[in-house]
Amino acid sequence: REKILGIGVNLGGRINYLTGYSYSYFNFHSTPLREVLTQRFGVPGYVENDTRAMAFGEYAKGVVENEKNILFINLDDGIGMGIIINGALYSGKSGFAGEFGHMPFLNNDIICHCGKKGCLETEASGVALTLQMKEALLKGISSSITEKVNSIDDIKLQHIISAAKNDDILAIELLSKAGEKIGKGIAILLNLFNPELVILGGKIATTESIILLPILSSINKFSLNLVNTDTSFKISTLGEDAGLIGSSLLMRNRLLDLS
């Protein structure tokens, strides 16, 4: 225990790492989560947005080479973004930067979990893919997934990913449609940020070319050619370890006042 210098916790949603507040989870009393961790464990506690931690992990120990301006897109149950500008993690004024999944450019009436309509997450996130798969199966469309679960209600995102990797047509089609929407969103980001590198991470990114090809096709369609050819695209190499590594390194920097 004496070797533990601090505890870092990554959470989805809105996190203000400076104040230690989580505005999406564990926000049921006035004490910041960071202080709760510190009091409970007797060492400094830190909280960070999961996608930002993943972005920093990938930047420090992953697929990044010499790039300093990077966008990390976390394709999982939700869709998040980590931003690296000039080699530094960008969090925004209060830690809320990077809500890529809540860009409201879809013309639908689906209520997002954030309470708004038309968010990218409503049609292209892991949660949306799972719902779309269940709806397709209930309509009688066939998929190998039905051989892996006892009930349609038991289907999870990982079932869709595994099916796509095993050439399941329905799973691939759903991922392709999601990729087209994600690519359109990334096209907007390219025009805004002109990054050197875009990294795709999260569970959905493990399908590699299945999700990457429709994303790139959509980017070519919706972004300026001069901009999208100026950016490299890579899949995360750290996978599920990205957030762990990023959180540890961010905590180290803050303990040593290096941030």
PDB file of C-alpha atoms in Angstrom:
ATOM      1  CA  ARG A   1       0.000   0.000   0.000  1.00  0.00           C
ATOM      2  CA  GLU A   2       2.834   2.426   0.750  1.00  0.00           C
ATOM      3  CA  LYS A   3       3.862   2.198  -2.905  1.00  0.00           C
ATOM      4  CA  ILE A   4       0.525   3.598  -4.108  1.00  0.00           C
ATOM      5  CA  LEU A   5       0.958   7.314  -4.775  1.00  0.00           C
ATOM      6  CA  GLY A   6      -2.514   8.057  -6.127  1.00  0.00           C
ATOM      7  CA  ILE A   7      -5.732   6.630  -7.522  1.00  0.00           C
ATOM      8  CA  GLY A   8      -7.135   7.559 -10.913  1.00  0.00           C
ATOM      9  CA  VAL A   9     -10.682   6.808 -12.063  1.00  0.00           C
ATOM     10  CA  ASN A  10     -11.881   7.132 -15.657  1.00  0.00           C
ATOM     11  CA  LEU A  11     -15.567   7.778 -16.246  1.00  0.00           C
ATOM     12  CA  GLY A  12     -17.717   8.526 -19.262  1.00  0.00           C
ATOM     13  CA  GLY A  13     -19.593  11.787 -19.610  1.00  0.00           C
ATOM     14  CA  ARG A  14     -18.811  15.251 -18.308  1.00  0.00           C
ATOM     15  CA  ILE A  15     -15.787  15.382 -16.019  1.00  0.00           C
ATOM     16  CA  ASN A  16     -14.077  18.478 -14.647  1.00  0.00           C
ATOM     17  CA  TYR A  17     -10.679  17.076 -13.698  1.00  0.00           C
ATOM     18  CA  LEU A  18      -9.601  20.394 -12.126  1.00  0.00           C
ATOM     19  CA  THR A  19     -12.416  20.419  -9.560  1.00  0.00           C
ATOM     20  CA  GLY A  20     -12.756  16.642  -9.415  1.00  0.00           C
ATOM     21  CA  TYR A  21     -16.470  16.637 -10.196  1.00  0.00           C
ATOM     22  CA  SER A  22     -18.294  14.071 -12.304  1.00  0.00           C
ATOM     23  CA  TYR A  23     -21.475  15.561 -13.744  1.00  0.00           C
ATOM     24  CA  SER A  24     -22.733  12.303 -15.242  1.00  0.00           C
ATOM     25  CA  TYR A  25     -22.093   9.754 -12.469  1.00  0.00           C
ATOM     26  CA  PHE A  26     -21.550   9.876  -8.698  1.00  0.00           C
ATOM     27  CA  ASN A  27     -22.932  13.404  -8.621  1.00  0.00           C
ATOM     28  CA  PHE A  28     -25.537  12.797  -5.951  1.00  0.00           C
ATOM     29  CA  HIS A  29     -23.861  14.911  -3.258  1.00  0.00           C
ATOM     30  CA  SER A  30     -21.884  18.138  -3.153  1.00  0.00           C
ATOM     31  CA  THR A  31     -18.464  16.632  -2.410  1.00  0.00           C
ATOM     32  CA  PRO A  32     -16.348  16.160  -5.572  1.00  0.00           C
ATOM     33  CA  LEU A  33     -15.644  12.533  -6.417  1.00  0.00           C
ATOM     34  CA  ARG A  34     -11.927  13.317  -6.325  1.00  0.00           C
ATOM     35  CA  GLU A  35     -12.219  14.290  -2.638  1.00  0.00           C
ATOM     36  CA  VAL A  36     -14.251  11.162  -1.864  1.00  0.00           C
ATOM     37  CA  LEU A  37     -11.467   9.016  -3.348  1.00  0.00           C
ATOM     38  CA  THR A  38      -8.779  10.936  -1.471  1.00  0.00           C
ATOM     39  CA  GLN A  39     -10.595  10.649   1.856  1.00  0.00           C
ATOM     40  CA  ARG A  40     -11.442   6.978   1.374  1.00  0.00           C
ATOM     41  CA  PHE A  41      -7.997   5.736   0.323  1.00  0.00           C
ATOM     42  CA  GLY A  42      -5.666   8.227   1.989  1.00  0.00           C
ATOM     43  CA  VAL A  43      -3.828   9.117  -1.243  1.00  0.00           C
ATOM     44  CA  PRO A  44      -4.554  11.767  -3.882  1.00  0.00           C
ATOM     45  CA  GLY A  45      -7.529  10.841  -6.047  1.00  0.00           C
ATOM     46  CA  TYR A  46      -8.047  11.926  -9.647  1.00  0.00           C
ATOM     47  CA  VAL A  47     -10.972  11.618 -12.031  1.00  0.00           C
ATOM     48  CA  GLU A  48     -10.793  11.941 -15.803  1.00  0.00           C
ATOM     49  CA  ASN A  49     -13.039  11.458 -18.792  1.00  0.00           C
ATOM     50  CA  ASP A  50     -12.437   7.955 -20.143  1.00  0.00           C
ATOM     51  CA  THR A  51     -11.912   9.026 -23.752  1.00  0.00           C
ATOM     52  CA  ARG A  52      -9.454  11.784 -22.842  1.00  0.00           C
ATOM     53  CA  ALA A  53      -7.453   9.284 -20.788  1.00  0.00           C
ATOM     54  CA  MET A  54      -7.452   6.887 -23.747  1.00  0.00           C
ATOM     55  CA  ALA A  55      -6.297   9.654 -26.066  1.00  0.00           C
ATOM     56  CA  PHE A  56      -3.384  10.528 -23.793  1.00  0.00           C
ATOM     57  CA  GLY A  57      -2.432   6.877 -23.386  1.00  0.00           C
ATOM     58  CA  GLU A  58      -2.375   6.390 -27.134  1.00  0.00           C
ATOM     59  CA  TYR A  59      -0.401   9.617 -27.571  1.00  0.00           C
ATOM     60  CA  ALA A  60       2.226   8.656 -25.003  1.00  0.00           C
ATOM     61  CA  LYS A  61       2.589   4.904 -25.516  1.00  0.00           C
ATOM     62  CA  GLY A  62       0.505   3.843 -28.509  1.00  0.00           C
ATOM     63  CA  VAL A  63       0.221   4.361 -32.231  1.00  0.00           C
ATOM     64  CA  VAL A  64       1.395   7.990 -32.267  1.00  0.00           C
ATOM     65  CA  GLU A  65       4.837   8.638 -33.723  1.00  0.00           C
ATOM     66  CA  ASN A  66       5.832  12.298 -34.104  1.00  0.00           C
ATOM     67  CA  GLU A  67       2.363  13.822 -34.462  1.00  0.00           C
ATOM     68  CA  LYS A  68       1.391  16.608 -32.056  1.00  0.00           C
ATOM     69  CA  ASN A  69      -2.121  17.461 -33.247  1.00  0.00           C
ATOM     70  CA  ILE A  70      -4.365  14.428 -32.883  1.00  0.00           C
ATOM     71  CA  LEU A  71      -8.011  13.479 -32.583  1.00  0.00           C
ATOM     72  CA  PHE A  72      -8.833  10.219 -30.807  1.00  0.00           C
ATOM     73  CA  ILE A  73     -12.327   8.888 -31.554  1.00  0.00           C
ATOM     74  CA  ASN A  74     -13.666   6.398 -29.013  1.00  0.00           C
ATOM     75  CA  LEU A  75     -16.214   4.147 -30.749  1.00  0.00           C
ATOM     76  CA  ASP A  76     -17.896   2.134 -28.022  1.00  0.00           C
ATOM     77  CA  ASP A  77     -21.340   2.039 -26.429  1.00  0.00           C
ATOM     78  CA  GLY A  78     -21.169   5.808 -26.848  1.00  0.00           C
ATOM     79  CA  ILE A  79     -18.968   7.988 -29.056  1.00  0.00           C
ATOM     80  CA  GLY A  80     -16.377  10.254 -27.479  1.00  0.00           C
ATOM     81  CA  MET A  81     -13.369  12.262 -28.578  1.00  0.00           C
ATOM     82  CA  GLY A  82     -10.028  13.146 -27.050  1.00  0.00           C
ATOM     83  CA  ILE A  83      -8.149  16.138 -28.432  1.00  0.00           C
ATOM     84  CA  ILE A  84      -4.378  16.632 -28.431  1.00  0.00           C
ATOM     85  CA  ILE A  85      -3.215  20.107 -29.527  1.00  0.00           C
ATOM     86  CA  ASN A  86       0.495  20.837 -29.821  1.00  0.00           C
ATOM     87  CA  GLY A  87       1.231  17.759 -27.725  1.00  0.00           C
ATOM     88  CA  ALA A  88      -1.084  18.759 -24.855  1.00  0.00           C
ATOM     89  CA  LEU A  89      -4.424  17.228 -23.892  1.00  0.00           C
ATOM     90  CA  TYR A  90      -7.207  19.732 -24.505  1.00  0.00           C
ATOM     91  CA  SER A  91     -10.124  19.635 -22.066  1.00  0.00           C
ATOM     92  CA  GLY A  92     -11.877  22.934 -22.652  1.00  0.00           C
ATOM     93  CA  LYS A  93     -12.844  25.512 -20.031  1.00  0.00           C
ATOM     94  CA  SER A  94     -14.569  23.098 -17.638  1.00  0.00           C
ATOM     95  CA  GLY A  95     -13.459  19.704 -18.944  1.00  0.00           C
ATOM     96  CA  PHE A  96     -16.366  19.190 -21.332  1.00  0.00           C
ATOM     97  CA  ALA A  97     -14.542  19.328 -24.682  1.00  0.00           C
ATOM     98  CA  GLY A  98     -14.837  16.377 -27.045  1.00  0.00           C
ATOM     99  CA  GLU A  99     -18.546  15.534 -26.970  1.00  0.00           C
ATOM    100  CA  PHE A 100     -18.376  14.300 -30.547  1.00  0.00           C
ATOM    101  CA  GLY A 101     -21.225  11.812 -30.089  1.00  0.00           C
ATOM    102  CA  HIS A 102     -23.619  14.633 -29.285  1.00  0.00           C
ATOM    103  CA  MET A 103     -23.114  16.616 -32.477  1.00  0.00           C
ATOM    104  CA  PRO A 104     -26.754  17.125 -33.566  1.00  0.00           C
ATOM    105  CA  PHE A 105     -26.556  16.657 -37.316  1.00  0.00           C
ATOM    106  CA  LEU A 106     -28.873  13.659 -37.807  1.00  0.00           C
ATOM    107  CA  ASN A 107     -32.418  14.375 -38.942  1.00  0.00           C
ATOM    108  CA  ASN A 108     -34.314  12.063 -36.612  1.00  0.00           C
ATOM    109  CA  ASP A 109     -36.611  12.211 -33.618  1.00  0.00           C
ATOM    110  CA  ILE A 110     -34.665   9.678 -31.542  1.00  0.00           C
ATOM    111  CA  ILE A 111     -34.133  10.927 -27.999  1.00  0.00           C
ATOM    112  CA  CYS A 112     -30.476  10.592 -27.037  1.00  0.00           C
ATOM    113  CA  HIS A 113     -29.581   9.705 -23.453  1.00  0.00           C
ATOM    114  CA  CYS A 114     -28.390  13.327 -23.146  1.00  0.00           C
ATOM    115  CA  GLY A 115     -32.009  14.398 -23.657  1.00  0.00           C
ATOM    116  CA  LYS A 116     -31.561  15.970 -27.100  1.00  0.00           C
ATOM    117  CA  LYS A 117     -32.574  14.747 -30.569  1.00  0.00           C
ATOM    118  CA  GLY A 118     -30.452  14.056 -33.632  1.00  0.00           C
ATOM    119  CA  CYS A 119     -27.164  13.272 -31.871  1.00  0.00           C
ATOM    120  CA  LEU A 120     -24.645  11.115 -33.732  1.00  0.00           C
ATOM    121  CA  GLU A 121     -24.900   8.535 -30.926  1.00  0.00           C
ATOM    122  CA  THR A 122     -28.576   7.904 -31.694  1.00  0.00           C
ATOM    123  CA  GLU A 123     -27.673   6.057 -34.920  1.00  0.00           C
ATOM    124  CA  ALA A 124     -23.956   5.230 -34.867  1.00  0.00           C
ATOM    125  CA  SER A 125     -22.983   4.235 -31.312  1.00  0.00           C
ATOM    126  CA  GLY A 126     -22.697   0.742 -29.870  1.00  0.00           C
ATOM    127  CA  VAL A 127     -26.012   1.221 -28.088  1.00  0.00           C
ATOM    128  CA  ALA A 128     -27.665   2.233 -31.371  1.00  0.00           C
ATOM    129  CA  LEU A 129     -26.113  -0.705 -33.240  1.00  0.00           C
ATOM    130  CA  THR A 130     -27.407  -3.134 -30.624  1.00  0.00           C
ATOM    131  CA  LEU A 131     -30.912  -1.713 -30.899  1.00  0.00           C
ATOM    132  CA  GLN A 132     -30.752  -1.809 -34.711  1.00  0.00           C
ATOM    133  CA  MET A 133     -29.637  -5.448 -34.660  1.00  0.00           C
ATOM    134  CA  LYS A 134     -32.512  -6.434 -32.375  1.00  0.00           C
ATOM    135  CA  GLU A 135     -35.025  -4.594 -34.565  1.00  0.00           C
ATOM    136  CA  ALA A 136     -33.687  -6.264 -37.726  1.00  0.00           C
ATOM    137  CA  LEU A 137     -33.909  -9.728 -36.202  1.00  0.00           C
ATOM    138  CA  LEU A 138     -37.466  -9.093 -35.026  1.00  0.00           C
ATOM    139  CA  LYS A 139     -38.340  -8.241 -38.648  1.00  0.00           C
ATOM    140  CA  GLY A 140     -37.076 -11.656 -39.700  1.00  0.00           C
ATOM    141  CA  ILE A 141     -33.676 -10.700 -41.132  1.00  0.00           C
ATOM    142  CA  SER A 142     -31.243 -13.536 -40.533  1.00  0.00           C
ATOM    143  CA  SER A 143     -27.955 -13.355 -38.654  1.00  0.00           C
ATOM    144  CA  SER A 144     -25.551 -15.849 -37.113  1.00  0.00           C
ATOM    145  CA  ILE A 145     -25.960 -13.985 -33.830  1.00  0.00           C
ATOM    146  CA  THR A 146     -29.178 -15.885 -33.096  1.00  0.00           C
ATOM    147  CA  GLU A 147     -27.069 -19.043 -32.725  1.00  0.00           C
ATOM    148  CA  LYS A 148     -24.979 -17.389 -30.001  1.00  0.00           C
ATOM    149  CA  VAL A 149     -27.699 -16.088 -27.672  1.00  0.00           C
ATOM    150  CA  ASN A 150     -30.738 -17.564 -25.970  1.00  0.00           C
ATOM    151  CA  SER A 151     -32.890 -14.531 -26.692  1.00  0.00           C
ATOM    152  CA  ILE A 152     -32.748 -11.431 -28.869  1.00  0.00           C
ATOM    153  CA  ASP A 153     -32.889  -9.408 -25.664  1.00  0.00           C
ATOM    154  CA  ASP A 154     -29.508 -10.892 -24.674  1.00  0.00           C
ATOM    155  CA  ILE A 155     -27.656  -9.384 -27.644  1.00  0.00           C
ATOM    156  CA  LYS A 156     -24.753  -7.105 -26.726  1.00  0.00           C
ATOM    157  CA  LEU A 157     -22.381  -4.973 -28.781  1.00  0.00           C
ATOM    158  CA  GLN A 158     -19.681  -7.630 -28.552  1.00  0.00           C
ATOM    159  CA  HIS A 159     -21.976 -10.133 -30.299  1.00  0.00           C
ATOM    160  CA  ILE A 160     -22.274  -7.750 -33.262  1.00  0.00           C
ATOM    161  CA  ILE A 161     -18.533  -7.170 -33.393  1.00  0.00           C
ATOM    162  CA  SER A 162     -17.775 -10.897 -33.274  1.00  0.00           C
ATOM    163  CA  ALA A 163     -20.391 -11.615 -35.949  1.00  0.00           C
ATOM    164  CA  ALA A 164     -18.964  -8.950 -38.260  1.00  0.00           C
ATOM    165  CA  LYS A 165     -15.466 -10.409 -37.871  1.00  0.00           C
ATOM    166  CA  ASN A 166     -16.950 -13.757 -38.904  1.00  0.00           C
ATOM    167  CA  ASP A 167     -18.495 -12.352 -42.093  1.00  0.00           C
ATOM    168  CA  ASP A 168     -22.054 -11.930 -40.847  1.00  0.00           C
ATOM    169  CA  ILE A 169     -23.741  -9.825 -43.531  1.00  0.00           C
ATOM    170  CA  LEU A 170     -26.261  -8.075 -41.290  1.00  0.00           C
ATOM    171  CA  ALA A 171     -23.622  -7.092 -38.715  1.00  0.00           C
ATOM    172  CA  ILE A 172     -21.330  -5.777 -41.459  1.00  0.00           C
ATOM    173  CA  GLU A 173     -24.163  -3.787 -43.051  1.00  0.00           C
ATOM    174  CA  LEU A 174     -25.084  -2.162 -39.744  1.00  0.00           C
ATOM    175  CA  LEU A 175     -21.457  -1.254 -39.042  1.00  0.00           C
ATOM    176  CA  SER A 176     -21.082   0.120 -42.548  1.00  0.00           C
ATOM    177  CA  LYS A 177     -24.089   2.421 -42.138  1.00  0.00           C
ATOM    178  CA  ALA A 178     -22.773   3.578 -38.766  1.00  0.00           C
ATOM    179  CA  GLY A 179     -19.356   4.160 -40.322  1.00  0.00           C
ATOM    180  CA  GLU A 180     -20.851   6.406 -42.991  1.00  0.00           C
ATOM    181  CA  LYS A 181     -22.413   8.631 -40.321  1.00  0.00           C
ATOM    182  CA  ILE A 182     -19.262   8.640 -38.179  1.00  0.00           C
ATOM    183  CA  GLY A 183     -17.211   9.534 -41.254  1.00  0.00           C
ATOM    184  CA  LYS A 184     -19.470  12.479 -41.996  1.00  0.00           C
ATOM    185  CA  GLY A 185     -18.933  13.682 -38.443  1.00  0.00           C
ATOM    186  CA  ILE A 186     -15.167  13.244 -38.703  1.00  0.00           C
ATOM    187  CA  ALA A 187     -15.232  15.186 -41.989  1.00  0.00           C
ATOM    188  CA  ILE A 188     -16.562  18.154 -40.040  1.00  0.00           C
ATOM    189  CA  LEU A 189     -13.806  17.716 -37.457  1.00  0.00           C
ATOM    190  CA  LEU A 190     -11.131  17.643 -40.170  1.00  0.00           C
ATOM    191  CA  ASN A 191     -12.382  20.911 -41.600  1.00  0.00           C
ATOM    192  CA  LEU A 192     -12.334  22.451 -38.104  1.00  0.00           C
ATOM    193  CA  PHE A 193      -9.090  21.057 -36.651  1.00  0.00           C
ATOM    194  CA  ASN A 194      -6.931  20.022 -39.640  1.00  0.00           C
ATOM    195  CA  PRO A 195      -5.239  17.355 -37.450  1.00  0.00           C
ATOM    196  CA  GLU A 196      -2.135  15.384 -38.357  1.00  0.00           C
ATOM    197  CA  LEU A 197      -3.655  12.117 -37.160  1.00  0.00           C
ATOM    198  CA  VAL A 198      -7.054  10.619 -36.340  1.00  0.00           C
ATOM    199  CA  ILE A 199      -7.021   7.486 -34.167  1.00  0.00           C
ATOM    200  CA  LEU A 200     -10.010   5.158 -33.930  1.00  0.00           C
ATOM    201  CA  GLY A 201     -10.308   3.316 -30.623  1.00  0.00           C
ATOM    202  CA  GLY A 202     -12.929   1.524 -28.551  1.00  0.00           C
ATOM    203  CA  LYS A 203     -14.695  -1.797 -29.100  1.00  0.00           C
ATOM    204  CA  ILE A 204     -16.106  -0.934 -32.526  1.00  0.00           C
ATOM    205  CA  ALA A 205     -12.647   0.010 -33.805  1.00  0.00           C
ATOM    206  CA  THR A 206     -11.521  -3.596 -33.225  1.00  0.00           C
ATOM    207  CA  THR A 207     -13.441  -4.479 -36.411  1.00  0.00           C
ATOM    208  CA  GLU A 208     -10.659  -2.536 -38.181  1.00  0.00           C
ATOM    209  CA  SER A 209     -11.302  -2.329 -41.956  1.00  0.00           C
ATOM    210  CA  ILE A 210     -15.005  -3.171 -41.520  1.00  0.00           C
ATOM    211  CA  ILE A 211     -15.582   0.171 -39.790  1.00  0.00           C
ATOM    212  CA  LEU A 212     -12.585   2.075 -41.202  1.00  0.00           C
ATOM    213  CA  LEU A 213     -13.443   1.706 -44.908  1.00  0.00           C
ATOM    214  CA  PRO A 214     -16.955   3.240 -44.718  1.00  0.00           C
ATOM    215  CA  ILE A 215     -15.576   5.990 -42.480  1.00  0.00           C
ATOM    216  CA  LEU A 216     -12.869   6.865 -45.013  1.00  0.00           C
ATOM    217  CA  SER A 217     -15.359   6.698 -47.878  1.00  0.00           C
ATOM    218  CA  SER A 218     -17.663   9.129 -46.097  1.00  0.00           C
ATOM    219  CA  ILE A 219     -14.761  11.431 -45.227  1.00  0.00           C
ATOM    220  CA  ASN A 220     -13.781  11.561 -48.898  1.00  0.00           C
ATOM    221  CA  LYS A 221     -17.354  12.475 -49.746  1.00  0.00           C
ATOM    222  CA  PHE A 222     -17.932  15.176 -47.145  1.00  0.00           C
ATOM    223  CA  SER A 223     -14.576  16.825 -46.400  1.00  0.00           C
ATOM    224  CA  LEU A 224     -12.254  18.929 -48.485  1.00  0.00           C
ATOM    225  CA  ASN A 225      -9.777  16.750 -50.365  1.00  0.00           C
ATOM    226  CA  LEU A 226      -6.942  19.122 -49.472  1.00  0.00           C
ATOM    227  CA  VAL A 227      -7.755  18.571 -45.787  1.00  0.00           C
ATOM    228  CA  ASN A 228      -8.471  14.835 -45.639  1.00  0.00           C
ATOM    229  CA  THR A 229      -5.333  13.944 -47.608  1.00  0.00           C
ATOM    230  CA  ASP A 230      -3.378  15.978 -45.060  1.00  0.00           C
ATOM    231  CA  THR A 231      -4.467  13.642 -42.234  1.00  0.00           C
ATOM    232  CA  SER A 232      -3.413  10.082 -41.384  1.00  0.00           C
ATOM    233  CA  PHE A 233      -5.874   7.534 -39.977  1.00  0.00           C
ATOM    234  CA  LYS A 234      -4.892   4.701 -37.657  1.00  0.00           C
ATOM    235  CA  ILE A 235      -6.519   2.106 -35.397  1.00  0.00           C
ATOM    236  CA  SER A 236      -5.581   2.110 -31.705  1.00  0.00           C
ATOM    237  CA  THR A 237      -2.794  -0.288 -30.784  1.00  0.00           C
ATOM    238  CA  LEU A 238      -3.369  -0.203 -27.021  1.00  0.00           C
ATOM    239  CA  GLY A 239      -6.996  -1.346 -27.108  1.00  0.00           C
ATOM    240  CA  GLU A 240      -8.545  -1.611 -23.654  1.00  0.00           C
ATOM    241  CA  ASP A 241      -5.225  -0.669 -22.025  1.00  0.00           C
ATOM    242  CA  ALA A 242      -5.275   2.849 -23.503  1.00  0.00           C
ATOM    243  CA  GLY A 243      -7.374   4.316 -20.694  1.00  0.00           C
ATOM    244  CA  LEU A 244      -5.369   2.569 -17.961  1.00  0.00           C
ATOM    245  CA  ILE A 245      -2.067   3.810 -19.345  1.00  0.00           C
ATOM    246  CA  GLY A 246      -3.415   7.296 -19.993  1.00  0.00           C
ATOM    247  CA  SER A 247      -4.905   7.641 -16.519  1.00  0.00           C
ATOM    248  CA  SER A 248      -1.665   6.479 -14.898  1.00  0.00           C
ATOM    249  CA  LEU A 249       0.453   8.918 -16.902  1.00  0.00           C
ATOM    250  CA  LEU A 250      -1.925  11.836 -16.337  1.00  0.00           C
ATOM    251  CA  MET A 251      -1.941  11.088 -12.615  1.00  0.00           C
ATOM    252  CA  ARG A 252       1.868  10.961 -12.604  1.00  0.00           C
ATOM    253  CA  ASN A 253       2.049  14.317 -14.386  1.00  0.00           C
ATOM    254  CA  ARG A 254      -0.370  15.925 -11.951  1.00  0.00           C
ATOM    255  CA  LEU A 255       1.374  14.468  -8.898  1.00  0.00           C
ATOM    256  CA  LEU A 256       4.642  15.888 -10.207  1.00  0.00           C
ATOM    257  CA  ASP A 257       2.926  19.064 -11.425  1.00  0.00           C
ATOM    258  CA  LEU A 258       3.993  18.406 -15.003  1.00  0.00           C
ATOM    259  CA  SER A 259       0.654  19.173 -16.643  1.00  0.00           C
TER     260      SER A 259
END
